[in-house]
mmCIF file of C-alpha atoms in Angstrom:
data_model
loop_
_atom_site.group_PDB
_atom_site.id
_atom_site.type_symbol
_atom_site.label_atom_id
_atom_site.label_comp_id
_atom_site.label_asym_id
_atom_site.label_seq_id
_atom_site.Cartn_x
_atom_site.Cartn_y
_atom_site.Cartn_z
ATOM 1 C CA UNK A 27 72.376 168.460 61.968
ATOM 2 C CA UNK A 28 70.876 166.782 64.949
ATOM 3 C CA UNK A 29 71.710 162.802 64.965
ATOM 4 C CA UNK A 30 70.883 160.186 67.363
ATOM 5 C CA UNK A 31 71.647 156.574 67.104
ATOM 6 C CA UNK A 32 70.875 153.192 68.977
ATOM 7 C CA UNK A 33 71.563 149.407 68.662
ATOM 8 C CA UNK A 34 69.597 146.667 67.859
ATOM 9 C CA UNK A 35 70.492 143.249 66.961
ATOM 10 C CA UNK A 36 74.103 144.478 66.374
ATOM 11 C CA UNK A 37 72.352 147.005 63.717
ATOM 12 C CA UNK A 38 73.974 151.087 64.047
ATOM 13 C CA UNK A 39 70.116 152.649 63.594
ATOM 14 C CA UNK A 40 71.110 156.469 63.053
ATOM 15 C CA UNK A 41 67.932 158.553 62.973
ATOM 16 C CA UNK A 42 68.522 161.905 61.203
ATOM 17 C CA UNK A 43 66.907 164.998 63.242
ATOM 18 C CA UNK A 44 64.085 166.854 61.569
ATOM 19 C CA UNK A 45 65.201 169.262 59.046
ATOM 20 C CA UNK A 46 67.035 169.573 55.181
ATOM 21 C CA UNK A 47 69.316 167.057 54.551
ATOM 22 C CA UNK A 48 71.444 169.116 52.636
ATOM 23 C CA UNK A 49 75.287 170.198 51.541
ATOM 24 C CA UNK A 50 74.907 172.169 54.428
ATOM 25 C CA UNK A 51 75.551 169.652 56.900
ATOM 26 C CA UNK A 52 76.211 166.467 54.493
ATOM 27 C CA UNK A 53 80.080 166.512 55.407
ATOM 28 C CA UNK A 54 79.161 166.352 58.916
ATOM 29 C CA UNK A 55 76.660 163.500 58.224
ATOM 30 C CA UNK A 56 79.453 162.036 56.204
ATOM 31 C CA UNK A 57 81.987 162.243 59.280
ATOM 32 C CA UNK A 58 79.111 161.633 62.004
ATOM 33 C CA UNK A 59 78.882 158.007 60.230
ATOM 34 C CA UNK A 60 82.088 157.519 59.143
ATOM 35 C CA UNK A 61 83.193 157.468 62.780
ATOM 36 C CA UNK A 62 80.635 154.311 63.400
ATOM 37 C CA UNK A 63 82.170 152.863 60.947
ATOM 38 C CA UNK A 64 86.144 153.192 61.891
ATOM 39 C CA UNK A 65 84.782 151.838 65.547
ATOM 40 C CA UNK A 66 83.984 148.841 63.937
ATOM 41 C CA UNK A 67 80.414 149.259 63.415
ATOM 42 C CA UNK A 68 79.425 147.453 59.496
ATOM 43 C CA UNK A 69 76.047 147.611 59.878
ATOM 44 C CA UNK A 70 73.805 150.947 59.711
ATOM 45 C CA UNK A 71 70.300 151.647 59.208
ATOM 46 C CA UNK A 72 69.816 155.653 58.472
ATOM 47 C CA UNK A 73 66.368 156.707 59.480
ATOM 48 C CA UNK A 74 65.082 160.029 57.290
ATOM 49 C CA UNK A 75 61.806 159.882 58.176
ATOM 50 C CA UNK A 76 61.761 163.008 59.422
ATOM 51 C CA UNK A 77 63.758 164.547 55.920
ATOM 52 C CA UNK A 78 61.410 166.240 53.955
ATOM 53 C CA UNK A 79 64.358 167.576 51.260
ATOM 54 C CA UNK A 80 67.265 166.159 50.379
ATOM 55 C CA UNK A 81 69.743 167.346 47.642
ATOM 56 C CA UNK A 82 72.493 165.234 45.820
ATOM 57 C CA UNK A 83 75.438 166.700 48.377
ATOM 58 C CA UNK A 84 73.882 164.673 50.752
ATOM 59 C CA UNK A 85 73.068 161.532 48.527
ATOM 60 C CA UNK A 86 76.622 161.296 47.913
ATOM 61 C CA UNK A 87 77.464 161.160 51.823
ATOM 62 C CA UNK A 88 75.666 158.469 51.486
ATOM 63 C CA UNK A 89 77.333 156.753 48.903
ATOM 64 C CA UNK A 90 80.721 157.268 50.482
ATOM 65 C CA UNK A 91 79.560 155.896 53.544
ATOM 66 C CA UNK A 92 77.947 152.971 51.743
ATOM 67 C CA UNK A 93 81.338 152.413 49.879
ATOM 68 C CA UNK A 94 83.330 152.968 52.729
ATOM 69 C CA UNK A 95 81.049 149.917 54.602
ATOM 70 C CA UNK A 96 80.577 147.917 51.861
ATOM 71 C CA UNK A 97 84.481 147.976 51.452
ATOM 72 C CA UNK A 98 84.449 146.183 55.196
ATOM 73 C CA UNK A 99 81.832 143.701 54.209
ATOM 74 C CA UNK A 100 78.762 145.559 56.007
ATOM 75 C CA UNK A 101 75.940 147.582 54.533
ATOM 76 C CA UNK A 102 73.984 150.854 54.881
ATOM 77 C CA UNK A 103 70.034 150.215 54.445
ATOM 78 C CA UNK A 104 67.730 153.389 54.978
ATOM 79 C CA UNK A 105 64.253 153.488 56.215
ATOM 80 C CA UNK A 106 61.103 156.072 56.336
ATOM 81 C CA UNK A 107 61.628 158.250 52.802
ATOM 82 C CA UNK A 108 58.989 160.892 52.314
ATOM 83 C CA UNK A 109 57.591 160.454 48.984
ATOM 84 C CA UNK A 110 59.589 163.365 47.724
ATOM 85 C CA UNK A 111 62.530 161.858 49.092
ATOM 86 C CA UNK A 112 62.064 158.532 47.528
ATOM 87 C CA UNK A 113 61.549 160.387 44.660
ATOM 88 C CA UNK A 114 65.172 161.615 44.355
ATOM 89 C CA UNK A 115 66.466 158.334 45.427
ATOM 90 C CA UNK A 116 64.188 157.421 41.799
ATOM 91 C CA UNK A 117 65.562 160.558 39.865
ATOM 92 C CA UNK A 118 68.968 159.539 40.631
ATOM 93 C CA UNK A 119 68.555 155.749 40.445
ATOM 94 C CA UNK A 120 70.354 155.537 43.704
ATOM 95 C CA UNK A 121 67.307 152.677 44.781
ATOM 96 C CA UNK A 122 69.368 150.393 43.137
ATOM 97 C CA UNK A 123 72.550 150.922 44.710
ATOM 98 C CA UNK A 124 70.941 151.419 48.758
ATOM 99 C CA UNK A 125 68.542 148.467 50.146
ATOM 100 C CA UNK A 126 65.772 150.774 51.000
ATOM 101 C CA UNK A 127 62.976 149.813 53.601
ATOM 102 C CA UNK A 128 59.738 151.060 54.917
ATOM 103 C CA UNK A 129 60.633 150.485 58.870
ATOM 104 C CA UNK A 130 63.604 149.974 61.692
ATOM 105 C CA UNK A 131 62.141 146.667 61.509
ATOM 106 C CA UNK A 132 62.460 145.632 58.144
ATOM 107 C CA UNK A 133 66.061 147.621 58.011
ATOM 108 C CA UNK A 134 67.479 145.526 61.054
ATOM 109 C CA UNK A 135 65.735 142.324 59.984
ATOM 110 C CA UNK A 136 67.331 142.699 56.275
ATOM 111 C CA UNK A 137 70.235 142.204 57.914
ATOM 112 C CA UNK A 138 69.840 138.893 59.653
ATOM 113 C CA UNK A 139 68.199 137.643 56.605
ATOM 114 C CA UNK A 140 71.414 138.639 53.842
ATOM 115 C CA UNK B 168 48.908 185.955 30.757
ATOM 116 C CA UNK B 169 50.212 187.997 27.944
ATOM 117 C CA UNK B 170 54.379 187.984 28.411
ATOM 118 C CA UNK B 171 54.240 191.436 28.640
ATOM 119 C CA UNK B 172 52.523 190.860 31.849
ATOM 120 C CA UNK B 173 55.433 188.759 33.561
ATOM 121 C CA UNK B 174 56.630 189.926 36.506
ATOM 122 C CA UNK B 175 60.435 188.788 36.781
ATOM 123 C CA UNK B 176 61.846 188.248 40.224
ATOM 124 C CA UNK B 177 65.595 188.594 40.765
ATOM 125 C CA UNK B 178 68.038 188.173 43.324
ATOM 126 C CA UNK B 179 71.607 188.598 44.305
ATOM 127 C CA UNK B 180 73.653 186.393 46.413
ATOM 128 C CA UNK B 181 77.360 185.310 47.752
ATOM 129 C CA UNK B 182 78.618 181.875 46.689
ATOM 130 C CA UNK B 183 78.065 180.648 50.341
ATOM 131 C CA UNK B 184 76.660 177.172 50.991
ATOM 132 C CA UNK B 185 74.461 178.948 54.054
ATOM 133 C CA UNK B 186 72.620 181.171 51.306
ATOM 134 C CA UNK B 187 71.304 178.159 49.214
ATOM 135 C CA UNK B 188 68.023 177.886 51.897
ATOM 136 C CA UNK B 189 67.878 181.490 50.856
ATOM 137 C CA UNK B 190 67.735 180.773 47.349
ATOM 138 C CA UNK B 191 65.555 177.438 48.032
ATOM 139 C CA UNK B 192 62.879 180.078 49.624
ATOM 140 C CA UNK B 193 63.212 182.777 46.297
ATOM 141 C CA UNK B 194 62.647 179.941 44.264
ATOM 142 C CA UNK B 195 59.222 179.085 46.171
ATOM 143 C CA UNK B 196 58.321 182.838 46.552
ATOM 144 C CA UNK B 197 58.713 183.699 42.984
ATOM 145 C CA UNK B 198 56.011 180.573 42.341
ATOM 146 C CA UNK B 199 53.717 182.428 44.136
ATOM 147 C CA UNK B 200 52.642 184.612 41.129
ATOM 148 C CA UNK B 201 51.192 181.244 39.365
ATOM 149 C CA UNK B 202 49.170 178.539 40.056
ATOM 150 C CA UNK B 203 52.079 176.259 40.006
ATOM 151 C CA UNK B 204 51.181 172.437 40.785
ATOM 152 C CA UNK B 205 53.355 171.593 44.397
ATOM 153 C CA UNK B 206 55.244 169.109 42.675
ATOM 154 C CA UNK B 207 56.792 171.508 40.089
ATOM 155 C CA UNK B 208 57.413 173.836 42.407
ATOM 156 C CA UNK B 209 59.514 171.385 44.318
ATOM 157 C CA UNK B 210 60.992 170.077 41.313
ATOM 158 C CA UNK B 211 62.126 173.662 40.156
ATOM 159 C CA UNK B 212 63.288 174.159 43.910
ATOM 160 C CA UNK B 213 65.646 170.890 43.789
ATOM 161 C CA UNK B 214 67.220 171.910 39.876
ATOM 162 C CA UNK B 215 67.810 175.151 41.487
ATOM 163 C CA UNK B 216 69.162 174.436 44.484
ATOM 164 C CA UNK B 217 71.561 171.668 42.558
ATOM 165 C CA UNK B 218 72.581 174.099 40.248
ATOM 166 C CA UNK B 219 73.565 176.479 42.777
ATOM 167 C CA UNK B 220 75.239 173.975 44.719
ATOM 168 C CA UNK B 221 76.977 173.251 41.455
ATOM 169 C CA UNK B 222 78.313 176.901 41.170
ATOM 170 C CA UNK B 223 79.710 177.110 44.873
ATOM 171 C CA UNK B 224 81.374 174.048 44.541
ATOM 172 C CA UNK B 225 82.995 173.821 40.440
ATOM 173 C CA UNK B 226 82.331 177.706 39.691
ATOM 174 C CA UNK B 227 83.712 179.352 42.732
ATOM 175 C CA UNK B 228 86.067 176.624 43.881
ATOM 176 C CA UNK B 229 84.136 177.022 47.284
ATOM 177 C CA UNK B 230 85.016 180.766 47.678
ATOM 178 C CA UNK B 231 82.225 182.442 49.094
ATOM 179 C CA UNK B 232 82.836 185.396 48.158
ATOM 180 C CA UNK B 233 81.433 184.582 44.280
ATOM 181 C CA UNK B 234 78.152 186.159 42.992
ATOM 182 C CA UNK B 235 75.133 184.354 41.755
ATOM 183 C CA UNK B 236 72.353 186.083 40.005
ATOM 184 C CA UNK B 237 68.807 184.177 39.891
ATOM 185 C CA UNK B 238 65.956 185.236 38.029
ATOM 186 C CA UNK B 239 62.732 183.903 37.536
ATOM 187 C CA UNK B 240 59.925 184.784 35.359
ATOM 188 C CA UNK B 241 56.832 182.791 33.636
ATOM 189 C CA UNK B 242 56.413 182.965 30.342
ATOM 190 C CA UNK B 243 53.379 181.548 29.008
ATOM 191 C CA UNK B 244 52.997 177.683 30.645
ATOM 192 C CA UNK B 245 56.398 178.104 31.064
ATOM 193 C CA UNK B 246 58.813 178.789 34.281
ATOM 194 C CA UNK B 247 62.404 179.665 33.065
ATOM 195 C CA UNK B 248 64.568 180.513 36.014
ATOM 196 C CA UNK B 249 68.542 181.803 35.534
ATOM 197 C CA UNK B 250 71.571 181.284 37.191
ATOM 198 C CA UNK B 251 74.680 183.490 36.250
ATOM 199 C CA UNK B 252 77.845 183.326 38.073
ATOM 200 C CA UNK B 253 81.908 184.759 37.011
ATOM 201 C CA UNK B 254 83.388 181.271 38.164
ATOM 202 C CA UNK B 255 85.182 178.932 36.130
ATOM 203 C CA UNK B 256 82.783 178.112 33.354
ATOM 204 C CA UNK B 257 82.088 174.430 32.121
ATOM 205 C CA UNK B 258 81.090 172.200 29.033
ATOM 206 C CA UNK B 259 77.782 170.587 30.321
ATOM 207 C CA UNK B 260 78.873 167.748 28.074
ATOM 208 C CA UNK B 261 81.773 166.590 29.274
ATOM 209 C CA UNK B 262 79.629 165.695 32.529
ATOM 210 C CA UNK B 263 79.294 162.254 32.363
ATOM 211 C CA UNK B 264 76.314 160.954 33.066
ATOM 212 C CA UNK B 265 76.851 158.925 35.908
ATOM 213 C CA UNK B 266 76.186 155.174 35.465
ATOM 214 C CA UNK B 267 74.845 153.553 38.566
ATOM 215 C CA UNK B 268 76.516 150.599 37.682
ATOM 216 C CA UNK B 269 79.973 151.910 38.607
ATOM 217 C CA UNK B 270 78.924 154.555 40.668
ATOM 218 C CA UNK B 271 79.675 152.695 43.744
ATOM 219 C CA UNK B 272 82.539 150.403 42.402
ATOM 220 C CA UNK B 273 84.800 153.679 41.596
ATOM 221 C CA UNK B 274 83.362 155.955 44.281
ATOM 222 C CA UNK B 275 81.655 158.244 41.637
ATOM 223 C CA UNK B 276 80.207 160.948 43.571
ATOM 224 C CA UNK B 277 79.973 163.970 41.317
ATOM 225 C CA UNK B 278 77.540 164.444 38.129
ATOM 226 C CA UNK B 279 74.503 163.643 40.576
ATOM 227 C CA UNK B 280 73.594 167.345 40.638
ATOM 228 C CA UNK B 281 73.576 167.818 36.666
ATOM 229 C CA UNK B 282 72.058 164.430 35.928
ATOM 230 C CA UNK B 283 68.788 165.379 38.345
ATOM 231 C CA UNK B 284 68.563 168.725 36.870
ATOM 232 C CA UNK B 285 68.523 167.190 33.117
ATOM 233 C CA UNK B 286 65.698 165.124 34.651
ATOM 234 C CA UNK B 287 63.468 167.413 36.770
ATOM 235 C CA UNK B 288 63.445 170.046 34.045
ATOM 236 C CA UNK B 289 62.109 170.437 30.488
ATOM 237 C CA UNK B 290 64.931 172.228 28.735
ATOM 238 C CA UNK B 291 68.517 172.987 30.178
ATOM 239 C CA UNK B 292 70.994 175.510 28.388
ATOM 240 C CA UNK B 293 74.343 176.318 29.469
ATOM 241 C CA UNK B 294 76.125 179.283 28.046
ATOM 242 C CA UNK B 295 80.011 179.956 29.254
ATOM 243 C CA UNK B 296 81.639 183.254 29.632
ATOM 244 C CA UNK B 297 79.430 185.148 27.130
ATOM 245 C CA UNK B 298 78.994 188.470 28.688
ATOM 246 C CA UNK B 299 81.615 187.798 31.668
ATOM 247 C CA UNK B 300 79.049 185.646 33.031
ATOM 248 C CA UNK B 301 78.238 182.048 32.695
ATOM 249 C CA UNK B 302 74.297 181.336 32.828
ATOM 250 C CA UNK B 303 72.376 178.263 32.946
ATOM 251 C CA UNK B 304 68.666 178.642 32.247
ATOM 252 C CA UNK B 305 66.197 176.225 33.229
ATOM 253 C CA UNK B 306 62.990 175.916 31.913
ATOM 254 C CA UNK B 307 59.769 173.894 33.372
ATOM 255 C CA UNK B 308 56.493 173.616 31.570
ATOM 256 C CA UNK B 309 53.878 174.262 34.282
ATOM 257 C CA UNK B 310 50.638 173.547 32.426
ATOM 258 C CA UNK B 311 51.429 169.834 33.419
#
């Protein structure tokens, strides 16, 4: 799974590469942010903009990572969900537990503005 | 389309995570035969996928060397696809439906799969070890 990340405003924005986000390569997500986070990074926006699928392995990356952050007093917001996507983030009810926004924007602001 | 009519579309595959785009693909192929709205199709692909996922992972222990049979046929308005695998069979309700509540609080990561299949689909059954296999048959209603 092709990841790329930058920084703004002290914000870990992690946009996931075009493609199935997957069991496949949800471990790897899992580790990929999981590192971020054990180099001190507490804040992360994930950007799936470009995710047209996503199954339930890769929800509960997610939530591990969320745990893991939340556990160090950060947070994980995501951005950019397909309308499919959303719609499994509404299936599983998992829009209450992440802070999901439309835009990097709104994802980095949220954080200035908890 | 008189039942009679139905073609039924089968395939064979190893309990290996790389095969469930395979099966995603079967499941969109075999949806070909019927004017199936986009969204069920996707919806049928998703429960299918999760349920396969499911057998890798609690069935086969992640062994992938595990069968799965998956068949799909229409019936009517309605789309029943099968999974059968020899894993280690289950009682669908002792899944616990997770609670979102707790779900981050104790780290709750398992029961997603089953919990979006009960919700995409119209019917789920579960049948254990009848037959040497255990089969899970989902059923969508695709006249909407």
């Amino acid at each position: 799974m092709n990841l790329s990340h930058h920084e703004s405003n002290g914000v870990v924005v992690v946009e996931v590469g075009k493609g199935d986000a997957v069991s496949a390569n949800a471990q790897d997500f899992k580790n990929r942010l999981l590192e971020f986070v054990e180099n001190g990074k507490r804040k992360i926006a994930v950007d799936l903009s470009n995710i047209e699928y996503i199954d339930s392995s890769f929800l509960g990356s997610l939530v591990s990572v969320l745990k893991r952050i939340t556990d160090s007093d950060g947070g994980v917001k995501v951005f950019g969900l397909a309308e499919r996507v959303r719609g499994v983030f509404e299936l599983t009810r998992l829009y209450k537990v992440f802070d999901i926004h439309d835009d990097e924007s709104s994802a980095v602001k949220s954080f200035t503005d908890a | 389309m008189n039942r009679a009519d139905t073609t039924r579309h089968e395939m064979r595959t190893s309990s290996a995570t790389e095969n469930l785009a395979k099966i995603r693909r079967f499941v969109r192929r075999a949806a070909e035969e019927r004017d199936v709205p986009e969204k069920i199709v996707e919806q049928m692909i998703l429960a299918v996928d999760e349920a396969a996922s499911n057998i890798i992972r609690h069935a086969y222990r992640h062994d992938p060397g595990g069968e799965i049979l998956i068949a799909a046929a229409f019936e009517d308005d309605r789309w029943i696809v099968t999974l059968r695998d020899r894993g280690v069979g289950f009682d669908p309700n002792n899944v616990r439906r997770p609670d979102m509540a707790t779900y981050l609080k104790e780290r709750r990561v398992g029961g997603l799969g089953l919990h979006l299949i009960r919700k995409l689909m119209d019917e789920v059954d579960y049948e254990s070890g009848g037959d040497d296999y255990n089969q899970l048959t989902l059923t969508k209603n695709i006249a909407g």
